Amino acid sequence: MQNFSQQRSSLLAWLQSQGIRDQRVLFALEQVPRELFVEQDLLSLAYADRALPISQGQTISQPLMVATMTQALNLSGRERVLEIGTGSGYQTALLAQLAGKVYSIERYPELARQAKERLSHLPCKSPVTLLVGDGTLGWPEAAPYDRILVTAAAPAIPSALLDQLAPGGLLVIPVGSEQARQDLQVVQRTAEGFSTRSLGYCVFVPLIGAQGWKESCEP
Ligand code: SAM
């Protein structure tokens, strides 16, 4: 029997030591049990600070990266958020604690189905809509979004996502080669256009789609 609560506390202390300061983000990380989102045979690594494999050859992202991206969204609790790459649903569950309304798109129906099942067992503060499709095109039906979070690496920022960002809104996205590390970028929609800053290097699975990489880029 694993002591997940103790492991979660240790991970939180580590994340704080690595620069995660947003108290709301830390509280959400404390509330969402990561062990519910990892594969059964990897339960002992649920609170290790590393990405882990999930089905369809995808990953649940490293906790420090999840925390860094979530902190960069600077959420107050009222925002409409679009997430691209539901994966396990862990990041979606965090967003549901921190935003006003969450839309999340996954290209693999099986991953979306599993994420829906997991989320149904958790008390999400805000409504979550899970969608299956090509997230590089965003979800125009519910645009604009105050925040857009992309959890897979794009060759360049998809124009559809910029189009669907609300004035003053933030887009957090890894950009760069599918074979090496990428640059984690934060884009803000300003009165003049868009401003971009970098949060440093990261490593993500490829964003596959019409405004992403072609299918053959996947391992
Ligand atoms: N945020 C996830 C979590 O907490 O488990 C991790 C996401 S994983 C690193 C990236 C996900 O993006 C994969 O599940 C992959 O199938 C998905 N993906 C890749 N291209 C996509 C696209 N065009 N639209 C939607 N999802 C996509």
PDB file of C-alpha atoms and ligand atoms in Angstrom:
ATOM      1  CA  MET A   1       0.000   0.000   0.000  1.00  0.00           C
ATOM      2  CA  GLN A   2       1.564   3.301  -1.096  1.00  0.00           C
ATOM      3  CA  ASN A   3       1.461   6.497   0.918  1.00  0.00           C
ATOM      4  CA  PHE A   4       0.401   8.806  -1.906  1.00  0.00           C
ATOM      5  CA  SER A   5      -0.409  11.664   0.440  1.00  0.00           C
ATOM      6  CA  GLN A   6       3.170  11.797   1.731  1.00  0.00           C
ATOM      7  CA  GLN A   7       4.581  11.446  -1.797  1.00  0.00           C
ATOM      8  CA  ARG A   8       2.321  14.287  -2.970  1.00  0.00           C
ATOM      9  CA  SER A   9       3.599  16.545  -0.157  1.00  0.00           C
ATOM     10  CA  SER A  10       7.213  15.785  -1.101  1.00  0.00           C
ATOM     11  CA  LEU A  11       6.494  16.564  -4.741  1.00  0.00           C
ATOM     12  CA  LEU A  12       4.844  19.869  -3.768  1.00  0.00           C
ATOM     13  CA  ALA A  13       7.891  20.853  -1.706  1.00  0.00           C
ATOM     14  CA  TRP A  14      10.106  20.017  -4.701  1.00  0.00           C
ATOM     15  CA  LEU A  15       7.949  22.074  -7.080  1.00  0.00           C
ATOM     16  CA  GLN A  16       8.103  25.056  -4.711  1.00  0.00           C
ATOM     17  CA  SER A  17      11.891  24.749  -4.569  1.00  0.00           C
ATOM     18  CA  GLN A  18      11.871  24.858  -8.386  1.00  0.00           C
ATOM     19  CA  GLY A  19       9.978  28.158  -8.547  1.00  0.00           C
ATOM     20  CA  ILE A  20       6.292  27.250  -8.403  1.00  0.00           C
ATOM     21  CA  ARG A  21       4.897  30.053  -6.222  1.00  0.00           C
ATOM     22  CA  ASP A  22       1.264  30.471  -7.315  1.00  0.00           C
ATOM     23  CA  GLN A  23      -0.666  29.349  -4.232  1.00  0.00           C
ATOM     24  CA  ARG A  24      -3.760  28.462  -6.263  1.00  0.00           C
ATOM     25  CA  VAL A  25      -1.692  26.200  -8.518  1.00  0.00           C
ATOM     26  CA  LEU A  26      -0.049  24.531  -5.518  1.00  0.00           C
ATOM     27  CA  PHE A  27      -3.459  24.005  -3.901  1.00  0.00           C
ATOM     28  CA  ALA A  28      -4.836  22.424  -7.091  1.00  0.00           C
ATOM     29  CA  LEU A  29      -1.801  20.111  -7.297  1.00  0.00           C
ATOM     30  CA  GLU A  30      -2.550  19.089  -3.724  1.00  0.00           C
ATOM     31  CA  GLN A  31      -6.210  18.398  -4.542  1.00  0.00           C
ATOM     32  CA  VAL A  32      -5.865  16.311  -7.713  1.00  0.00           C
ATOM     33  CA  PRO A  33      -4.641  12.736  -7.129  1.00  0.00           C
ATOM     34  CA  ARG A  34      -2.074  12.053  -9.900  1.00  0.00           C
ATOM     35  CA  GLU A  35      -2.202   8.341  -9.078  1.00  0.00           C
ATOM     36  CA  LEU A  36      -5.661   8.196 -10.715  1.00  0.00           C
ATOM     37  CA  PHE A  37      -4.174   9.300 -14.054  1.00  0.00           C
ATOM     38  CA  VAL A  38      -1.155   6.979 -14.412  1.00  0.00           C
ATOM     39  CA  GLU A  39      -1.112   3.385 -15.676  1.00  0.00           C
ATOM     40  CA  GLN A  40      -1.584   0.730 -12.982  1.00  0.00           C
ATOM     41  CA  ASP A  41       1.912  -0.733 -13.440  1.00  0.00           C
ATOM     42  CA  LEU A  42       3.485   2.717 -12.917  1.00  0.00           C
ATOM     43  CA  LEU A  43       1.646   3.633  -9.715  1.00  0.00           C
ATOM     44  CA  SER A  44       4.872   3.645  -7.725  1.00  0.00           C
ATOM     45  CA  LEU A  45       6.066   6.520  -9.967  1.00  0.00           C
ATOM     46  CA  ALA A  46       2.872   8.572  -9.715  1.00  0.00           C
ATOM     47  CA  TYR A  47       4.665  11.347  -7.754  1.00  0.00           C
ATOM     48  CA  ALA A  48       8.086  11.096  -9.377  1.00  0.00           C
ATOM     49  CA  ASP A  49       8.926  14.319 -11.202  1.00  0.00           C
ATOM     50  CA  ARG A  50       8.937  12.705 -14.624  1.00  0.00           C
ATOM     51  CA  ALA A  51       6.709  12.150 -17.624  1.00  0.00           C
ATOM     52  CA  LEU A  52       5.208   8.652 -17.784  1.00  0.00           C
ATOM     53  CA  PRO A  53       3.850   6.621 -20.703  1.00  0.00           C
ATOM     54  CA  ILE A  54       0.084   6.331 -21.150  1.00  0.00           C
ATOM     55  CA  SER A  55      -1.780   4.438 -23.876  1.00  0.00           C
ATOM     56  CA  GLN A  56      -1.600   5.234 -27.632  1.00  0.00           C
ATOM     57  CA  GLY A  57       2.147   5.942 -27.296  1.00  0.00           C
ATOM     58  CA  GLN A  58       1.468   9.242 -25.463  1.00  0.00           C
ATOM     59  CA  THR A  59       2.601  10.616 -22.082  1.00  0.00           C
ATOM     60  CA  ILE A  60       1.313  12.239 -18.924  1.00  0.00           C
ATOM     61  CA  SER A  61       3.611  15.250 -18.639  1.00  0.00           C
ATOM     62  CA  GLN A  62       6.287  15.801 -15.986  1.00  0.00           C
ATOM     63  CA  PRO A  63       4.770  17.467 -12.876  1.00  0.00           C
ATOM     64  CA  LEU A  64       7.229  20.396 -12.939  1.00  0.00           C
ATOM     65  CA  MET A  65       6.295  21.102 -16.564  1.00  0.00           C
ATOM     66  CA  VAL A  66       2.574  20.821 -15.765  1.00  0.00           C
ATOM     67  CA  ALA A  67       3.000  23.223 -12.823  1.00  0.00           C
ATOM     68  CA  THR A  68       5.132  25.660 -14.858  1.00  0.00           C
ATOM     69  CA  MET A  69       2.616  25.785 -17.701  1.00  0.00           C
ATOM     70  CA  THR A  70      -0.331  26.107 -15.339  1.00  0.00           C
ATOM     71  CA  GLN A  71       1.381  28.912 -13.410  1.00  0.00           C
ATOM     72  CA  ALA A  72       2.129  30.692 -16.704  1.00  0.00           C
ATOM     73  CA  LEU A  73      -1.614  30.754 -17.460  1.00  0.00           C
ATOM     74  CA  ASN A  74      -2.050  33.122 -14.475  1.00  0.00           C
ATOM     75  CA  LEU A  75      -5.597  31.928 -13.769  1.00  0.00           C
ATOM     76  CA  SER A  76      -7.918  33.816 -11.398  1.00  0.00           C
ATOM     77  CA  GLY A  77     -10.829  31.364 -11.496  1.00  0.00           C
ATOM     78  CA  ARG A  78     -13.106  33.037 -14.043  1.00  0.00           C
ATOM     79  CA  GLU A  79     -11.373  32.233 -17.341  1.00  0.00           C
ATOM     80  CA  ARG A  80     -12.636  30.177 -20.253  1.00  0.00           C
ATOM     81  CA  VAL A  81      -9.783  27.812 -21.078  1.00  0.00           C
ATOM     82  CA  LEU A  82      -9.098  25.660 -24.136  1.00  0.00           C
ATOM     83  CA  GLU A  83      -6.636  22.788 -23.641  1.00  0.00           C
ATOM     84  CA  ILE A  84      -5.175  20.950 -26.654  1.00  0.00           C
ATOM     85  CA  GLY A  85      -4.042  17.410 -25.792  1.00  0.00           C
ATOM     86  CA  THR A  86      -6.209  15.932 -23.032  1.00  0.00           C
ATOM     87  CA  GLY A  87      -3.957  12.862 -22.733  1.00  0.00           C
ATOM     88  CA  SER A  88      -4.575  11.257 -19.335  1.00  0.00           C
ATOM     89  CA  GLY A  89      -6.831  14.122 -18.218  1.00  0.00           C
ATOM     90  CA  TYR A  90      -4.546  15.138 -15.313  1.00  0.00           C
ATOM     91  CA  GLN A  91      -3.861  18.652 -16.588  1.00  0.00           C
ATOM     92  CA  THR A  92      -7.573  18.994 -17.416  1.00  0.00           C
ATOM     93  CA  ALA A  93      -8.453  18.122 -13.809  1.00  0.00           C
ATOM     94  CA  LEU A  94      -6.078  20.830 -12.549  1.00  0.00           C
ATOM     95  CA  LEU A  95      -7.584  23.390 -14.931  1.00  0.00           C
ATOM     96  CA  ALA A  96     -11.062  22.449 -13.700  1.00  0.00           C
ATOM     97  CA  GLN A  97      -9.945  23.528 -10.195  1.00  0.00           C
ATOM     98  CA  LEU A  98      -8.475  26.809 -11.395  1.00  0.00           C
ATOM     99  CA  ALA A  99     -10.606  28.210 -14.246  1.00  0.00           C
ATOM    100  CA  GLY A 100     -14.257  29.051 -14.887  1.00  0.00           C
ATOM    101  CA  LYS A 101     -14.903  26.693 -17.797  1.00  0.00           C
ATOM    102  CA  VAL A 102     -12.617  24.174 -19.520  1.00  0.00           C
ATOM    103  CA  TYR A 103     -12.726  22.765 -23.054  1.00  0.00           C
ATOM    104  CA  SER A 104     -10.184  20.041 -23.798  1.00  0.00           C
ATOM    105  CA  ILE A 105      -9.500  18.414 -27.181  1.00  0.00           C
ATOM    106  CA  GLU A 106      -7.795  15.040 -27.734  1.00  0.00           C
ATOM    107  CA  ARG A 107      -7.121  13.402 -31.107  1.00  0.00           C
ATOM    108  CA  TYR A 108      -7.312   9.819 -29.786  1.00  0.00           C
ATOM    109  CA  PRO A 109     -10.926   8.839 -28.935  1.00  0.00           C
ATOM    110  CA  GLU A 110      -9.659   6.146 -26.537  1.00  0.00           C
ATOM    111  CA  LEU A 111      -7.642   8.646 -24.481  1.00  0.00           C
ATOM    112  CA  ALA A 112     -10.616  11.028 -24.370  1.00  0.00           C
ATOM    113  CA  ARG A 113     -12.842   8.149 -23.203  1.00  0.00           C
ATOM    114  CA  GLN A 114     -10.427   7.187 -20.411  1.00  0.00           C
ATOM    115  CA  ALA A 115      -9.995  10.822 -19.329  1.00  0.00           C
ATOM    116  CA  LYS A 116     -13.781  11.266 -19.182  1.00  0.00           C
ATOM    117  CA  GLU A 117     -14.095   8.188 -16.991  1.00  0.00           C
ATOM    118  CA  ARG A 118     -11.366   9.428 -14.605  1.00  0.00           C
ATOM    119  CA  LEU A 119     -12.755  12.941 -14.379  1.00  0.00           C
ATOM    120  CA  SER A 120     -16.214  11.567 -13.599  1.00  0.00           C
ATOM    121  CA  HIS A 121     -14.810  10.269 -10.273  1.00  0.00           C
ATOM    122  CA  LEU A 122     -13.439  13.668  -9.223  1.00  0.00           C
ATOM    123  CA  PRO A 123     -15.217  16.710  -7.827  1.00  0.00           C
ATOM    124  CA  CYS A 124     -14.365  19.259 -10.568  1.00  0.00           C
ATOM    125  CA  LYS A 125     -15.064  22.858  -9.477  1.00  0.00           C
ATOM    126  CA  SER A 126     -15.824  24.065 -12.989  1.00  0.00           C
ATOM    127  CA  PRO A 127     -17.581  22.491 -15.970  1.00  0.00           C
ATOM    128  CA  VAL A 128     -15.375  20.504 -18.363  1.00  0.00           C
ATOM    129  CA  THR A 129     -16.225  19.673 -21.982  1.00  0.00           C
ATOM    130  CA  LEU A 130     -14.096  16.936 -23.558  1.00  0.00           C
ATOM    131  CA  LEU A 131     -13.881  16.897 -27.340  1.00  0.00           C
ATOM    132  CA  VAL A 132     -12.313  14.550 -29.878  1.00  0.00           C
ATOM    133  CA  GLY A 133     -10.697  16.143 -32.900  1.00  0.00           C
ATOM    134  CA  ASP A 134      -7.783  18.052 -34.331  1.00  0.00           C
ATOM    135  CA  GLY A 135      -6.866  20.630 -31.703  1.00  0.00           C
ATOM    136  CA  THR A 136      -4.533  22.496 -34.065  1.00  0.00           C
ATOM    137  CA  LEU A 137      -7.737  24.010 -35.441  1.00  0.00           C
ATOM    138  CA  GLY A 138      -8.954  24.975 -31.975  1.00  0.00           C
ATOM    139  CA  TRP A 139     -12.673  24.833 -31.255  1.00  0.00           C
ATOM    140  CA  PRO A 140     -14.226  27.856 -33.008  1.00  0.00           C
ATOM    141  CA  GLU A 141     -17.739  27.003 -31.747  1.00  0.00           C
ATOM    142  CA  ALA A 142     -16.865  28.152 -28.212  1.00  0.00           C
ATOM    143  CA  ALA A 143     -14.216  30.825 -29.024  1.00  0.00           C
ATOM    144  CA  PRO A 144     -12.841  33.212 -27.893  1.00  0.00           C
ATOM    145  CA  TYR A 145     -10.826  31.750 -24.999  1.00  0.00           C
ATOM    146  CA  ASP A 146      -9.094  33.713 -22.255  1.00  0.00           C
ATOM    147  CA  ARG A 147      -6.420  31.049 -22.077  1.00  0.00           C
ATOM    148  CA  ILE A 148      -5.217  28.329 -24.463  1.00  0.00           C
ATOM    149  CA  LEU A 149      -2.844  25.610 -23.291  1.00  0.00           C
ATOM    150  CA  VAL A 150      -1.196  23.260 -25.777  1.00  0.00           C
ATOM    151  CA  THR A 151       0.406  20.170 -24.242  1.00  0.00           C
ATOM    152  CA  ALA A 152       2.115  18.824 -27.375  1.00  0.00           C
ATOM    153  CA  ALA A 153       4.898  20.393 -29.453  1.00  0.00           C
ATOM    154  CA  ALA A 154       4.000  22.382 -32.576  1.00  0.00           C
ATOM    155  CA  PRO A 155       6.314  23.198 -35.502  1.00  0.00           C
ATOM    156  CA  ALA A 156       4.957  26.770 -35.323  1.00  0.00           C
ATOM    157  CA  ILE A 157       2.111  28.478 -33.487  1.00  0.00           C
ATOM    158  CA  PRO A 158      -1.165  27.443 -35.202  1.00  0.00           C
ATOM    159  CA  SER A 159      -2.887  30.563 -36.593  1.00  0.00           C
ATOM    160  CA  ALA A 160      -6.287  29.076 -35.690  1.00  0.00           C
ATOM    161  CA  LEU A 161      -5.330  29.236 -31.995  1.00  0.00           C
ATOM    162  CA  LEU A 162      -4.173  32.859 -32.260  1.00  0.00           C
ATOM    163  CA  ASP A 163      -7.482  33.698 -33.960  1.00  0.00           C
ATOM    164  CA  GLN A 164      -9.428  32.139 -31.076  1.00  0.00           C
ATOM    165  CA  LEU A 165      -7.537  33.951 -28.292  1.00  0.00           C
ATOM    166  CA  ALA A 166      -9.544  36.702 -26.546  1.00  0.00           C
ATOM    167  CA  PRO A 167      -8.096  40.239 -26.213  1.00  0.00           C
ATOM    168  CA  GLY A 168      -5.536  40.180 -23.381  1.00  0.00           C
ATOM    169  CA  GLY A 169      -5.605  36.362 -23.493  1.00  0.00           C
ATOM    170  CA  LEU A 170      -2.622  34.044 -23.037  1.00  0.00           C
ATOM    171  CA  LEU A 171      -1.515  31.047 -25.096  1.00  0.00           C
ATOM    172  CA  VAL A 172       1.065  28.647 -23.635  1.00  0.00           C
ATOM    173  CA  ILE A 173       2.638  26.313 -26.198  1.00  0.00           C
ATOM    174  CA  PRO A 174       5.825  24.297 -26.815  1.00  0.00           C
ATOM    175  CA  VAL A 175       7.254  25.198 -30.226  1.00  0.00           C
ATOM    176  CA  GLY A 176      10.108  23.556 -32.122  1.00  0.00           C
ATOM    177  CA  SER A 177      11.509  20.376 -33.600  1.00  0.00           C
ATOM    178  CA  GLU A 178       9.651  17.109 -33.078  1.00  0.00           C
ATOM    179  CA  GLN A 179      12.920  15.245 -32.623  1.00  0.00           C
ATOM    180  CA  ALA A 180      14.659  17.396 -30.012  1.00  0.00           C
ATOM    181  CA  ARG A 181      13.812  19.806 -27.236  1.00  0.00           C
ATOM    182  CA  GLN A 182      11.423  22.661 -27.858  1.00  0.00           C
ATOM    183  CA  ASP A 183      10.917  26.201 -26.593  1.00  0.00           C
ATOM    184  CA  LEU A 184       8.044  26.791 -24.175  1.00  0.00           C
ATOM    185  CA  GLN A 185       6.387  30.013 -25.321  1.00  0.00           C
ATOM    186  CA  VAL A 186       3.825  32.309 -23.726  1.00  0.00           C
ATOM    187  CA  VAL A 187       1.946  34.452 -26.238  1.00  0.00           C
ATOM    188  CA  GLN A 188      -0.263  37.348 -25.173  1.00  0.00           C
ATOM    189  CA  ARG A 189      -2.838  39.008 -27.392  1.00  0.00           C
ATOM    190  CA  THR A 190      -2.295  42.758 -26.983  1.00  0.00           C
ATOM    191  CA  ALA A 191      -3.950  45.837 -28.513  1.00  0.00           C
ATOM    192  CA  GLU A 192      -1.107  45.942 -31.057  1.00  0.00           C
ATOM    193  CA  GLY A 193      -1.059  42.250 -31.946  1.00  0.00           C
ATOM    194  CA  PHE A 194       0.825  39.473 -30.137  1.00  0.00           C
ATOM    195  CA  SER A 195       3.804  39.527 -27.779  1.00  0.00           C
ATOM    196  CA  THR A 196       5.825  36.389 -27.062  1.00  0.00           C
ATOM    197  CA  ARG A 197       8.191  35.399 -24.251  1.00  0.00           C
ATOM    198  CA  SER A 198      10.074  32.190 -23.630  1.00  0.00           C
ATOM    199  CA  LEU A 199       9.991  30.072 -20.490  1.00  0.00           C
ATOM    200  CA  GLY A 200      12.921  27.912 -21.628  1.00  0.00           C
ATOM    201  CA  TYR A 201      13.398  24.456 -23.047  1.00  0.00           C
ATOM    202  CA  CYS A 202      10.971  21.548 -22.819  1.00  0.00           C
ATOM    203  CA  VAL A 203      10.378  18.133 -24.413  1.00  0.00           C
ATOM    204  CA  PHE A 204       6.901  17.151 -25.628  1.00  0.00           C
ATOM    205  CA  VAL A 205       5.296  14.610 -27.940  1.00  0.00           C
ATOM    206  CA  PRO A 206       4.378  16.105 -31.348  1.00  0.00           C
ATOM    207  CA  LEU A 207       1.202  18.059 -31.996  1.00  0.00           C
ATOM    208  CA  ILE A 208      -0.252  16.205 -34.982  1.00  0.00           C
ATOM    209  CA  GLY A 209      -2.778  17.882 -37.244  1.00  0.00           C
ATOM    210  CA  ALA A 210      -3.646  20.274 -40.044  1.00  0.00           C
ATOM    211  CA  GLN A 211      -1.669  23.127 -38.400  1.00  0.00           C
ATOM    212  CA  GLY A 212       0.839  20.844 -36.653  1.00  0.00           C
ATOM    213  CA  TRP A 213       3.104  17.982 -37.657  1.00  0.00           C
ATOM    214  CA  LYS A 214       2.058  15.391 -40.207  1.00  0.00           C
ATOM    215  CA  GLU A 215       0.962  11.964 -38.903  1.00  0.00           C
ATOM    216  CA  SER A 216       4.287  10.299 -39.874  1.00  0.00           C
ATOM    217  CA  CYS A 217       6.113  12.336 -37.208  1.00  0.00           C
ATOM    218  CA  GLU A 218       4.678  10.134 -34.478  1.00  0.00           C
ATOM    219  CA  PRO A 219       6.913   7.386 -33.050  1.00  0.00           C
TER     220      PRO A 219
HETATM  221  N1  SAM B   1      -1.910  17.101 -20.668  1.00  0.00           N
HETATM  222  C1  SAM B   1      -1.792  15.666 -20.738  1.00  0.00           C
HETATM  223  C2  SAM B   1      -1.859  14.989 -19.398  1.00  0.00           C
HETATM  224  O1  SAM B   1      -1.967  15.685 -18.380  1.00  0.00           O
HETATM  225  O2  SAM B   1      -1.861  13.764 -19.383  1.00  0.00           O
HETATM  226  C3  SAM B   1      -0.550  15.256 -21.461  1.00  0.00           C
HETATM  227  C4  SAM B   1      -0.703  15.398 -22.900  1.00  0.00           C
HETATM  228  S1  SAM B   1       0.399  14.482 -23.908  1.00  0.00           S
HETATM  229  C5  SAM B   1       1.966  15.148 -23.508  1.00  0.00           C
HETATM  230  C6  SAM B   1      -0.016  15.259 -25.460  1.00  0.00           C
HETATM  231  C7  SAM B   1      -1.364  14.870 -25.985  1.00  0.00           C
HETATM  232  O3  SAM B   1      -1.647  15.663 -27.130  1.00  0.00           O
HETATM  233  C8  SAM B   1      -1.451  13.421 -26.441  1.00  0.00           C
HETATM  234  O4  SAM B   1      -2.490  12.776 -25.763  1.00  0.00           O
HETATM  235  C9  SAM B   1      -1.729  13.523 -27.936  1.00  0.00           C
HETATM  236  O5  SAM B   1      -2.539  12.482 -28.438  1.00  0.00           O
HETATM  237  C10 SAM B   1      -2.410  14.873 -28.007  1.00  0.00           C
HETATM  238  N2  SAM B   1      -2.404  15.511 -29.335  1.00  0.00           N
HETATM  239  C11 SAM B   1      -1.417  15.568 -30.250  1.00  0.00           C
HETATM  240  N3  SAM B   1      -1.831  16.257 -31.330  1.00  0.00           N
HETATM  241  C12 SAM B   1      -3.123  16.644 -31.081  1.00  0.00           C
HETATM  242  C13 SAM B   1      -4.096  17.394 -31.797  1.00  0.00           C
HETATM  243  N4  SAM B   1      -3.876  17.916 -33.002  1.00  0.00           N
HETATM  244  N5  SAM B   1      -5.304  17.597 -31.228  1.00  0.00           N
HETATM  245  C14 SAM B   1      -5.582  17.098 -30.001  1.00  0.00           C
HETATM  246  N6  SAM B   1      -4.704  16.380 -29.278  1.00  0.00           N
HETATM  247  C15 SAM B   1      -3.477  16.167 -29.802  1.00  0.00           C
END
